[in-house]
Amino acid sequence: AQTVTQSQPEMSVQEAETVTLSCTYDTSESNYYLFWYKQPPSRQMILVIRQEAYKQQNATENRFSVNFQKAAKSFSLKISDSQLGDTAMYFCAFMRNFNKFYFGSGTKLNVKP
Amino acid sequence: NAGVTQTPKFQVLKTGQSMTLQCAQDMNHEYMSWYRQDPGMGLRLIHYSVGAGITDQGEVPNGYNVSRSTTEDFPLRLLSAAPSQTSVYFCASSSRDRASDEKLFFGSGTQLSVL
């Protein structure tokens, strides 16, 4: 089975600063996808960013970027210019075969004014 | 485009009762799945389906049944509710037909309490 580990249960950051959330995973697969999902208090699951394992280039979506280290099986999320609306639970997820997603335990991010 | 519609949003059951959580998607996705979310454990896969008539077990299938008679619908049945099934349940769909669909589309979730 695949495992996804998020070692930071909770983090805080000041508004406008940068924060990095960590994620490691374990797999023997060579082709897979990695995701970061955001869950605000509304409970809705929102896709933040996606990375395909065969792509060397790190994915970027506006203020969100990843540091994908395939050999180290690491997939961290960097949030630049943090905003109050970024306050949420963040889940790292691993997918292969499009039908099985494996999630980490989540990191609760608190952006302080 | 409604996406993934999941009902009900909240439900309280007594131990031993049965119920069905409904899930429907209108995106013609072949893949559908059910997850439960518990504090400190992230989301765990209960059951999944790769197409109409095909279902399989995920990580935590015990106490749950599913069926997929159509592409659109994927209900989750609790056969005899137990307090350990108190959780938030999410239905999700995905597809490999379009690059934009190669991700999970989630329903709004169901908060289930079993007393």
Coordinates of N, CA and C in Angstrom, one line a residue:
Chain A
A1 N 0.8 -1.2 0.0 CA 0.0 0.0 0.0 C 0.9 1.3 0.0
Q2 N 0.3 2.3 -0.6 CA 1.1 3.6 -0.6 C 0.8 4.2 0.7
T3 N 1.8 5.0 1.2 CA 1.6 5.8 2.4 C 2.1 7.2 2.1
V4 N 1.3 8.1 2.7 CA 1.6 9.6 2.6 C 1.8 10.1 4.0
T5 N 2.8 10.8 4.2 CA 3.1 11.3 5.6 C 3.2 12.8 5.6
Q6 N 2.5 13.5 6.4 CA 2.6 14.9 6.7 C 3.0 15.0 8.1
S7 N 4.2 15.5 8.4 CA 4.8 15.5 9.7 C 4.4 16.7 10.5
Q8 N 3.8 17.7 10.0 CA 3.4 18.9 10.7 C 1.9 19.0 10.9
P9 N 1.5 18.6 12.1 CA 0.0 18.6 12.3 C -0.6 20.0 12.3
E10 N 0.2 21.0 12.7 CA -0.3 22.4 12.7 C 0.9 23.4 12.5
M11 N 0.6 24.4 11.7 CA 1.6 25.5 11.5 C 0.9 26.8 11.5
S12 N 1.7 27.9 11.8 CA 1.2 29.2 11.8 C 2.1 30.1 11.0
V13 N 1.6 31.1 10.4 CA 2.4 32.0 9.6 C 1.7 33.4 9.6
Q14 N 2.5 34.4 9.6 CA 2.0 35.8 9.5 C 1.5 36.1 8.1
E15 N 0.5 36.9 8.1 CA 0.0 37.4 6.8 C 1.1 38.0 6.0
A16 N 1.1 37.7 4.7 CA 2.1 38.2 3.7 C 3.5 37.5 3.8
E17 N 3.7 36.6 4.7 CA 4.9 35.8 4.8 C 4.8 34.5 4.0
T18 N 5.9 33.8 3.9 CA 5.9 32.5 3.1 C 6.0 31.3 4.1
V19 N 5.3 30.3 3.7 CA 5.3 29.1 4.6 C 5.4 27.8 3.7
T20 N 6.0 26.8 4.2 CA 6.2 25.6 3.5 C 5.7 24.4 4.2
L21 N 4.8 23.6 3.6 CA 4.2 22.5 4.2 C 4.9 21.2 3.6
S22 N 5.2 20.3 4.5 CA 6.0 19.1 4.1 C 5.1 17.9 3.8
C23 N 5.6 17.1 2.9 CA 4.9 15.8 2.6 C 5.9 14.8 2.0
T24 N 5.9 13.6 2.5 CA 6.7 12.6 2.0 C 5.7 11.4 1.7
Y25 N 6.2 10.5 0.7 CA 5.3 9.4 0.3 C 6.2 8.2 0.1
D26 N 5.6 7.1 0.0 CA 6.3 5.9 -0.2 C 5.6 5.1 -1.3
T27 N 6.3 4.8 -2.4 CA 5.7 4.0 -3.5 C 6.9 3.3 -4.2
S28 N 6.5 2.3 -4.9 CA 7.4 1.6 -5.8 C 7.1 1.9 -7.3
E29 N 6.0 2.7 -7.5 CA 5.6 3.0 -8.8 C 6.5 4.1 -9.4
S30 N 6.6 4.2 -10.7 CA 7.4 5.2 -11.4 C 6.5 6.3 -11.9
N31 N 5.3 6.0 -12.2 CA 4.4 7.0 -12.8 C 3.2 7.2 -11.9
Y32 N 3.0 8.4 -11.4 CA 1.9 8.7 -10.5 C 1.7 10.2 -10.5
Y33 N 0.7 10.6 -9.7 CA 0.3 12.0 -9.5 C 0.4 12.3 -8.1
L34 N 0.7 13.6 -7.8 CA 0.7 14.1 -6.4 C -0.2 15.4 -6.4
F35 N -0.9 15.5 -5.3 CA -1.8 16.7 -5.2 C -1.7 17.3 -3.8
W36 N -2.0 18.6 -3.8 CA -2.3 19.3 -2.5 C -3.8 19.7 -2.6
Y37 N -4.6 19.4 -1.6 CA -5.9 19.8 -1.4 C -6.1 20.7 -0.2
K38 N -6.9 21.7 -0.3 CA -7.2 22.6 0.8 C -8.6 22.3 1.3
Q39 N -8.8 22.3 2.6 CA -10.1 22.2 3.2 C -10.4 23.3 4.2
P40 N -11.0 24.3 3.8 CA -11.4 25.4 4.7 C -12.5 24.9 5.7
P41 N -12.8 25.7 6.7 CA -13.9 25.3 7.7 C -15.2 24.9 7.0
S42 N -15.4 25.4 5.8 CA -16.7 25.0 5.1 C -16.7 23.5 4.8
R43 N -15.6 22.8 4.9 CA -15.5 21.4 4.7 C -15.3 21.0 3.2
Q44 N -15.4 22.0 2.4 CA -15.2 21.7 1.0 C -13.8 21.3 0.7
M45 N -13.6 20.4 -0.2 CA -12.2 20.0 -0.6 C -11.9 20.7 -1.9
I46 N -10.8 21.5 -1.9 CA -10.4 22.3 -3.1 C -9.0 21.9 -3.5
L47 N -8.9 21.7 -4.8 CA -7.6 21.3 -5.4 C -6.7 22.6 -5.4
V48 N -5.5 22.5 -4.8 CA -4.6 23.6 -4.8 C -3.6 23.5 -6.0
I49 N -3.0 22.3 -6.1 CA -2.0 22.1 -7.1 C -1.8 20.6 -7.4
R50 N -1.4 20.3 -8.6 CA -1.2 18.9 -9.0 C 0.2 18.8 -9.7
Q51 N 0.9 17.6 -9.5 CA 2.2 17.4 -10.1 C 2.2 16.0 -10.7
E52 N 2.6 15.9 -11.9 CA 2.7 14.5 -12.5 C 4.2 14.1 -12.3
A53 N 4.4 12.9 -11.9 CA 5.7 12.4 -11.5 C 6.7 12.4 -12.6
Y54 N 6.2 12.2 -13.9 CA 7.1 12.1 -15.0 C 7.6 13.5 -15.4
K55 N 7.0 14.6 -14.9 CA 7.4 15.9 -15.3 C 8.5 16.4 -14.3
Q56 N 9.6 16.9 -14.9 CA 10.7 17.4 -14.0 C 10.4 18.7 -13.4
Q57 N 9.6 19.5 -14.1 CA 9.4 20.9 -13.7 C 8.4 20.9 -12.5
N58 N 8.7 21.7 -11.5 CA 7.8 21.8 -10.4 C 6.5 22.6 -10.8
A59 N 5.4 22.2 -10.3 CA 4.1 22.9 -10.7 C 4.0 24.2 -9.9
T60 N 3.3 25.1 -10.5 CA 3.1 26.4 -9.9 C 1.7 26.9 -10.2
E61 N 1.0 27.4 -9.2 CA -0.3 28.0 -9.4 C -0.4 29.3 -8.6
N62 N -0.1 30.4 -9.3 CA -0.2 31.7 -8.6 C 0.8 31.7 -7.4
R63 N 0.2 31.9 -6.2 CA 1.1 32.0 -5.0 C 1.5 30.6 -4.5
F64 N 1.0 29.6 -5.1 CA 1.3 28.2 -4.6 C 2.3 27.5 -5.6
S65 N 3.3 26.9 -5.0 CA 4.3 26.2 -5.8 C 4.7 24.9 -5.0
V66 N 5.3 24.0 -5.7 CA 5.7 22.8 -5.0 C 7.2 22.6 -5.3
N67 N 7.8 21.8 -4.4 CA 9.2 21.3 -4.5 C 9.1 19.8 -4.6
F68 N 9.2 19.3 -5.8 CA 9.0 17.9 -6.0 C 10.4 17.2 -6.1
Q69 N 10.7 16.4 -5.2 CA 12.0 15.7 -5.2 C 11.7 14.2 -5.4
K70 N 11.7 13.7 -6.6 CA 11.2 12.3 -6.9 C 12.1 11.3 -6.2
A71 N 13.4 11.4 -6.2 CA 14.3 10.4 -5.6 C 14.1 10.4 -4.1
A72 N 13.8 11.5 -3.5 CA 13.6 11.6 -2.1 C 12.2 11.3 -1.7
K73 N 11.3 11.2 -2.7 CA 9.9 11.0 -2.5 C 9.3 12.1 -1.5
S74 N 9.6 13.3 -1.9 CA 9.2 14.5 -1.2 C 8.4 15.4 -2.0
F75 N 7.4 16.0 -1.5 CA 6.5 16.9 -2.2 C 6.0 18.0 -1.3
S76 N 6.7 19.0 -1.2 CA 6.4 20.1 -0.3 C 5.6 21.2 -1.0
L77 N 4.8 21.9 -0.3 CA 3.9 23.0 -0.8 C 4.4 24.3 -0.2
K78 N 4.7 25.3 -1.1 CA 5.1 26.6 -0.6 C 4.0 27.6 -0.9
I79 N 3.6 28.3 0.1 CA 2.6 29.4 -0.1 C 3.3 30.7 0.1
S80 N 3.3 31.5 -0.9 CA 3.9 32.8 -0.8 C 2.9 33.9 -0.5
D81 N 3.3 35.0 0.1 CA 2.4 36.1 0.4 C 1.1 35.6 1.0
S82 N 1.2 34.9 2.1 CA 0.1 34.2 2.8 C -1.1 35.2 3.0
Q83 N -2.3 34.7 2.8 CA -3.5 35.5 3.0 C -4.4 34.8 4.1
L84 N -5.2 35.7 4.7 CA -6.1 35.1 5.7 C -7.0 34.0 5.2
G85 N -7.3 34.1 3.9 CA -8.1 33.0 3.3 C -7.4 31.7 3.1
D86 N -6.1 31.7 3.3 CA -5.4 30.5 3.2 C -5.5 29.6 4.4
T87 N -6.1 30.2 5.5 CA -6.3 29.4 6.7 C -7.2 28.2 6.4
A88 N -6.7 27.0 6.6 CA -7.4 25.8 6.3 C -6.6 24.5 6.7
M89 N -7.2 23.4 6.5 CA -6.4 22.1 6.5 C -5.9 21.9 5.1
Y90 N -4.7 21.4 5.1 CA -4.1 21.1 3.8 C -3.7 19.6 3.8
F91 N -4.1 18.9 2.7 CA -3.9 17.5 2.6 C -3.0 17.2 1.4
C92 N -2.0 16.4 1.6 CA -1.2 15.9 0.5 C -1.8 14.6 0.0
A93 N -1.8 14.3 -1.3 CA -2.4 13.1 -1.7 C -1.6 12.5 -2.9
F94 N -1.6 11.2 -2.9 CA -0.9 10.4 -4.0 C -1.9 9.6 -4.8
M95 N -1.8 9.6 -6.1 CA -2.7 8.8 -6.9 C -2.0 8.0 -8.0
R96 N -2.5 6.8 -8.2 CA -2.1 6.1 -9.3 C -3.3 5.4 -9.9
N97 N -3.3 5.1 -11.1 CA -4.4 4.4 -11.8 C -5.8 5.2 -11.7
F98 N -5.7 6.4 -11.4 CA -6.9 7.3 -11.4 C -8.1 6.9 -10.5
N99 N -7.9 5.8 -9.8 CA -9.1 5.4 -9.0 C -8.7 5.2 -7.5
K100 N -7.5 5.3 -7.2 CA -7.1 5.2 -5.8 C -6.2 6.4 -5.4
F101 N -6.8 7.1 -4.4 CA -6.0 8.3 -3.9 C -5.7 7.9 -2.4
Y102 N -4.5 8.3 -2.1 CA -4.0 8.1 -0.7 C -3.7 9.4 -0.1
F103 N -4.2 9.7 1.1 CA -4.1 11.0 1.7 C -3.2 11.0 2.9
G104 N -2.5 12.1 3.1 CA -1.8 12.3 4.4 C -2.8 12.7 5.5
S105 N -2.3 12.8 6.7 CA -3.2 13.1 7.8 C -3.5 14.6 7.9
G106 N -2.9 15.4 7.1 CA -3.2 16.8 7.1 C -2.4 17.7 7.9
T107 N -2.3 19.0 7.5 CA -1.6 20.0 8.2 C -2.6 21.2 8.4
K108 N -2.8 21.6 9.6 CA -3.7 22.7 9.8 C -2.9 24.0 9.8
L109 N -3.2 24.9 8.8 CA -2.5 26.1 8.7 C -3.3 27.3 9.2
N110 N -2.7 28.1 10.0 CA -3.4 29.3 10.6 C -2.6 30.5 10.1
V111 N -3.2 31.3 9.3 CA -2.6 32.6 8.9 C -3.0 33.7 9.8
K112 N -2.1 34.3 10.5 CA -2.4 35.3 11.5 C -2.3 36.8 10.9
P113 N -3.2 37.6 11.3 CA -3.1 39.0 10.7 C -2.0 39.8 11.4
Chain B
N1 N -23.4 23.3 -14.4 CA -22.8 22.0 -14.2 C -22.7 21.7 -12.7
A2 N -23.5 20.7 -12.2 CA -23.6 20.5 -10.7 C -22.3 19.9 -10.2
G3 N -21.6 19.0 -10.9 CA -20.4 18.3 -10.4 C -20.8 17.1 -9.7
V4 N -20.4 17.0 -8.4 CA -20.7 15.8 -7.6 C -21.7 16.3 -6.5
T5 N -22.9 15.6 -6.5 CA -23.9 16.0 -5.6 C -24.1 14.9 -4.5
Q6 N -24.0 15.2 -3.3 CA -23.9 14.2 -2.2 C -25.0 14.6 -1.2
T7 N -25.8 13.6 -0.8 CA -26.9 13.9 0.2 C -27.0 12.7 1.1
P8 N -27.4 13.0 2.4 CA -27.7 14.3 3.0 C -26.4 15.0 3.5
K9 N -26.5 16.2 3.9 CA -25.3 16.9 4.5 C -25.1 16.5 5.9
F10 N -26.1 16.2 6.7 CA -26.0 15.8 8.1 C -27.0 14.6 8.3
Q11 N -26.6 13.7 9.2 CA -27.4 12.6 9.5 C -27.0 12.1 10.9
V12 N -28.1 11.8 11.7 CA -27.9 11.1 13.0 C -28.6 9.8 13.0
L13 N -27.8 8.7 13.4 CA -28.4 7.4 13.4 C -28.3 6.8 14.8
K14 N -29.1 5.8 15.1 CA -28.9 5.0 16.3 C -28.2 3.8 15.9
T15 N -27.4 3.3 16.8 CA -26.7 2.0 16.6 C -27.6 0.9 16.1
G16 N -27.2 0.3 15.0 CA -28.0 -0.8 14.4 C -28.9 -0.4 13.2
Q17 N -29.1 0.9 13.1 CA -29.9 1.4 12.0 C -29.1 1.3 10.7
S18 N -29.8 1.2 9.6 CA -29.2 1.3 8.3 C -29.5 2.5 7.5
M19 N -28.7 2.9 6.6 CA -29.0 4.1 5.8 C -28.2 4.1 4.5
T20 N -28.6 4.9 3.6 CA -27.8 5.0 2.3 C -27.4 6.5 2.1
L21 N -26.1 6.7 1.8 CA -25.7 8.0 1.4 C -25.7 8.0 -0.1
Q22 N -26.3 9.1 -0.6 CA -26.5 9.2 -2.1 C -25.3 10.0 -2.7
C23 N -24.9 9.6 -3.9 CA -23.9 10.4 -4.6 C -24.2 10.3 -6.1
A24 N -24.2 11.4 -6.7 CA -24.4 11.5 -8.2 C -23.5 12.5 -8.8
Q25 N -23.0 12.2 -10.0 CA -22.1 13.1 -10.7 C -22.6 13.2 -12.2
D26 N -22.5 14.4 -12.7 CA -23.0 14.7 -14.0 C -21.9 15.0 -15.0
M27 N -20.7 14.5 -14.8 CA -19.5 14.8 -15.6 C -19.1 13.6 -16.5
N28 N -19.9 12.6 -16.4 CA -19.6 11.3 -17.2 C -18.2 10.7 -16.8
H29 N -17.9 10.9 -15.5 CA -16.6 10.3 -15.0 C -16.8 8.8 -14.8
E30 N -15.7 8.1 -15.2 CA -15.8 6.6 -15.0 C -15.4 6.2 -13.6
Y31 N -14.6 7.0 -12.9 CA -14.2 6.6 -11.6 C -15.0 7.3 -10.5
M32 N -15.5 6.6 -9.5 CA -16.1 7.2 -8.4 C -15.7 6.5 -7.1
S33 N -15.7 7.2 -6.0 CA -15.1 6.6 -4.8 C -15.8 7.2 -3.6
W34 N -15.7 6.5 -2.5 CA -16.1 7.0 -1.2 C -15.0 7.0 -0.2
Y35 N -14.9 8.2 0.6 CA -13.8 8.3 1.6 C -14.5 8.7 2.9
R36 N -13.8 8.3 4.0 CA -14.2 8.8 5.3 C -13.1 9.6 5.9
Q37 N -13.5 10.7 6.5 CA -12.5 11.6 7.1 C -12.6 11.6 8.6
D38 N -11.6 11.2 9.3 CA -11.5 11.2 10.8 C -10.4 12.1 11.2
P39 N -10.5 12.7 12.4 CA -9.5 13.6 12.9 C -8.2 13.0 13.0
G40 N -7.1 13.6 12.5 CA -5.8 13.1 12.6 C -5.4 11.9 11.6
M41 N -6.4 11.5 10.8 CA -6.2 10.4 9.9 C -6.4 10.7 8.4
G42 N -6.7 11.9 8.1 CA -6.9 12.3 6.7 C -8.1 11.6 6.2
L43 N -8.1 11.4 4.9 CA -9.2 10.7 4.2 C -8.8 9.3 3.8
R44 N -9.6 8.4 4.1 CA -9.4 6.9 3.8 C -10.4 6.4 2.9
L45 N -9.9 5.6 1.9 CA -10.8 5.1 0.9 C -11.6 3.9 1.4
I46 N -12.9 4.0 1.2 CA -13.8 2.9 1.7 C -14.1 1.9 0.5
H47 N -14.7 2.4 -0.6 CA -14.9 1.6 -1.8 C -14.7 2.5 -3.0
Y48 N -14.5 1.9 -4.1 CA -14.3 2.6 -5.3 C -14.9 1.8 -6.5
S49 N -15.1 2.6 -7.6 CA -15.7 1.9 -8.8 C -15.0 2.5 -10.0
V50 N -14.6 1.6 -11.0 CA -14.0 2.1 -12.2 C -14.9 2.1 -13.4
G51 N -16.2 1.9 -13.1 CA -17.2 1.9 -14.2 C -18.5 1.3 -13.7
A52 N -19.6 1.5 -14.5 CA -20.8 0.9 -14.1 C -20.7 -0.6 -14.0
G53 N -21.2 -1.2 -12.9 CA -21.2 -2.6 -12.7 C -19.9 -3.1 -12.0
I54 N -18.9 -2.2 -11.8 CA -17.6 -2.7 -11.3 C -17.3 -1.9 -10.0
T55 N -17.2 -2.6 -8.9 CA -16.8 -2.0 -7.6 C -15.7 -2.8 -7.0
D56 N -15.0 -2.2 -6.0 CA -13.9 -2.9 -5.3 C -13.7 -2.2 -4.0
Q57 N -13.1 -2.9 -3.1 CA -12.8 -2.4 -1.7 C -11.6 -1.5 -1.7
G58 N -11.7 -0.5 -0.7 CA -10.6 0.3 -0.5 C -9.9 -0.1 0.8
E59 N -9.4 0.8 1.6 CA -8.7 0.6 2.8 C -9.6 0.1 4.0
V60 N -10.8 0.7 4.1 CA -11.6 0.5 5.2 C -13.0 0.1 4.8
P61 N -13.3 -1.0 4.2 CA -14.6 -1.4 3.6 C -15.6 -2.0 4.6
N62 N -15.1 -2.5 5.7 CA -16.0 -3.2 6.6 C -17.2 -2.4 7.1
G63 N -18.4 -3.0 6.9 CA -19.6 -2.3 7.4 C -20.3 -1.4 6.4
Y64 N -19.7 -1.4 5.2 CA -20.2 -0.6 4.1 C -20.4 -1.5 2.8
N65 N -21.5 -1.1 2.1 CA -21.7 -1.7 0.8 C -21.9 -0.7 -0.3
V66 N -21.5 -1.0 -1.5 CA -21.7 0.0 -2.6 C -22.2 -0.8 -3.8
S67 N -22.8 -0.1 -4.8 CA -23.2 -0.6 -6.1 C -23.1 0.5 -7.1
R68 N -22.9 0.1 -8.3 CA -22.8 1.1 -9.4 C -23.6 0.6 -10.6
S69 N -24.9 0.9 -10.6 CA -25.7 0.5 -11.7 C -25.7 1.4 -12.9
T70 N -25.3 2.7 -12.6 CA -25.2 3.6 -13.7 C -23.9 4.4 -13.6
T71 N -23.5 5.0 -14.6 CA -22.3 5.8 -14.6 C -22.4 7.0 -13.5
E72 N -23.6 7.5 -13.4 CA -23.8 8.7 -12.6 C -23.9 8.5 -11.1
D73 N -24.4 7.3 -10.7 CA -24.8 7.1 -9.3 C -23.9 6.1 -8.6
F74 N -23.5 6.4 -7.3 CA -22.7 5.5 -6.6 C -23.0 5.6 -5.1
P75 N -24.1 5.0 -4.7 CA -24.6 5.1 -3.3 C -23.7 4.2 -2.3
L76 N -23.6 4.7 -1.1 CA -22.9 4.0 0.0 C -23.9 3.6 1.0
R77 N -24.0 2.3 1.3 CA -24.9 1.8 2.3 C -24.2 1.4 3.6
L78 N -24.8 1.9 4.7 CA -24.3 1.4 6.0 C -25.3 0.3 6.4
L79 N -24.9 -0.9 6.6 CA -25.7 -2.0 6.9 C -26.3 -2.0 8.3
S80 N -25.5 -1.8 9.3 CA -25.9 -1.8 10.7 C -25.0 -0.8 11.4
A81 N -25.4 0.5 11.5 CA -24.5 1.5 11.9 C -23.9 1.3 13.3
A82 N -22.7 1.6 13.5 CA -21.9 1.5 14.7 C -21.3 2.8 15.1
P83 N -21.1 3.1 16.4 CA -20.5 4.4 16.7 C -19.1 4.6 16.1
S84 N -18.4 3.6 15.7 CA -17.1 3.7 15.0 C -17.3 4.3 13.6
Q85 N -18.5 4.3 13.1 CA -18.7 4.9 11.8 C -19.1 6.4 11.8
T86 N -19.1 6.9 13.0 CA -19.2 8.4 13.1 C -18.0 9.0 12.4
S87 N -18.3 9.9 11.4 CA -17.3 10.4 10.6 C -17.9 11.4 9.6
V88 N -17.0 12.0 8.8 CA -17.4 12.8 7.7 C -17.1 12.0 6.4
Y89 N -18.1 11.8 5.6 CA -18.0 11.0 4.4 C -18.0 11.9 3.1
F90 N -17.1 11.6 2.2 CA -17.0 12.3 1.0 C -17.1 11.3 -0.2
C91 N -17.9 11.7 -1.2 CA -18.0 11.0 -2.4 C -17.1 11.8 -3.4
A92 N -16.5 11.1 -4.4 CA -15.6 11.8 -5.3 C -15.6 11.1 -6.6
S93 N -15.3 11.9 -7.7 CA -15.2 11.3 -9.0 C -14.0 11.8 -9.7
S94 N -13.6 11.0 -10.7 CA -12.4 11.5 -11.5 C -12.5 10.8 -12.9
S95 N -11.6 11.2 -13.8 CA -11.6 10.6 -15.1 C -10.2 10.7 -15.7
R96 N -9.8 9.8 -16.6 CA -8.6 9.9 -17.3 C -8.8 10.3 -18.7
D97 N -10.0 10.7 -19.1 CA -10.3 11.0 -20.4 C -9.9 12.4 -20.8
R98 N -9.8 13.3 -19.8 CA -9.4 14.7 -20.1 C -8.4 15.1 -19.0
A99 N -7.3 15.8 -19.4 CA -6.3 16.2 -18.5 C -6.9 17.0 -17.3
S100 N -7.9 17.8 -17.6 CA -8.5 18.7 -16.6 C -9.3 17.8 -15.6
D101 N -9.6 16.6 -15.9 CA -10.4 15.7 -15.0 C -9.5 14.8 -14.2
E102 N -8.2 14.8 -14.4 CA -7.3 13.9 -13.8 C -7.0 14.4 -12.3
K103 N -8.0 14.4 -11.5 CA -8.0 14.8 -10.1 C -9.3 14.4 -9.5
L104 N -9.4 14.5 -8.2 CA -10.7 14.2 -7.6 C -11.6 15.4 -7.5
F105 N -12.8 15.2 -7.9 CA -13.9 16.2 -7.7 C -14.7 15.7 -6.6
F106 N -14.8 16.5 -5.5 CA -15.5 16.0 -4.3 C -16.9 16.6 -4.2
G107 N -17.8 15.7 -3.5 CA -19.0 16.2 -3.1 C -18.8 17.1 -1.8
S108 N -19.9 17.6 -1.3 CA -19.8 18.6 -0.2 C -19.7 17.9 1.2
G109 N -19.8 16.5 1.2 CA -19.6 15.8 2.4 C -20.8 15.6 3.2
T110 N -20.8 14.5 4.0 CA -21.9 14.2 4.9 C -21.3 14.0 6.3
Q111 N -21.8 14.7 7.3 CA -21.4 14.5 8.7 C -22.4 13.5 9.3
L112 N -21.9 12.3 9.6 CA -22.7 11.3 10.2 C -22.3 11.0 11.6
S113 N -23.4 11.0 12.5 CA -23.2 10.7 13.9 C -24.0 9.4 14.2
V114 N -23.3 8.5 14.8 CA -24.0 7.2 15.2 C -24.0 7.2 16.8
L115 N -25.2 7.2 17.3 CA -25.3 7.2 18.8 C -25.5 5.9 19.4

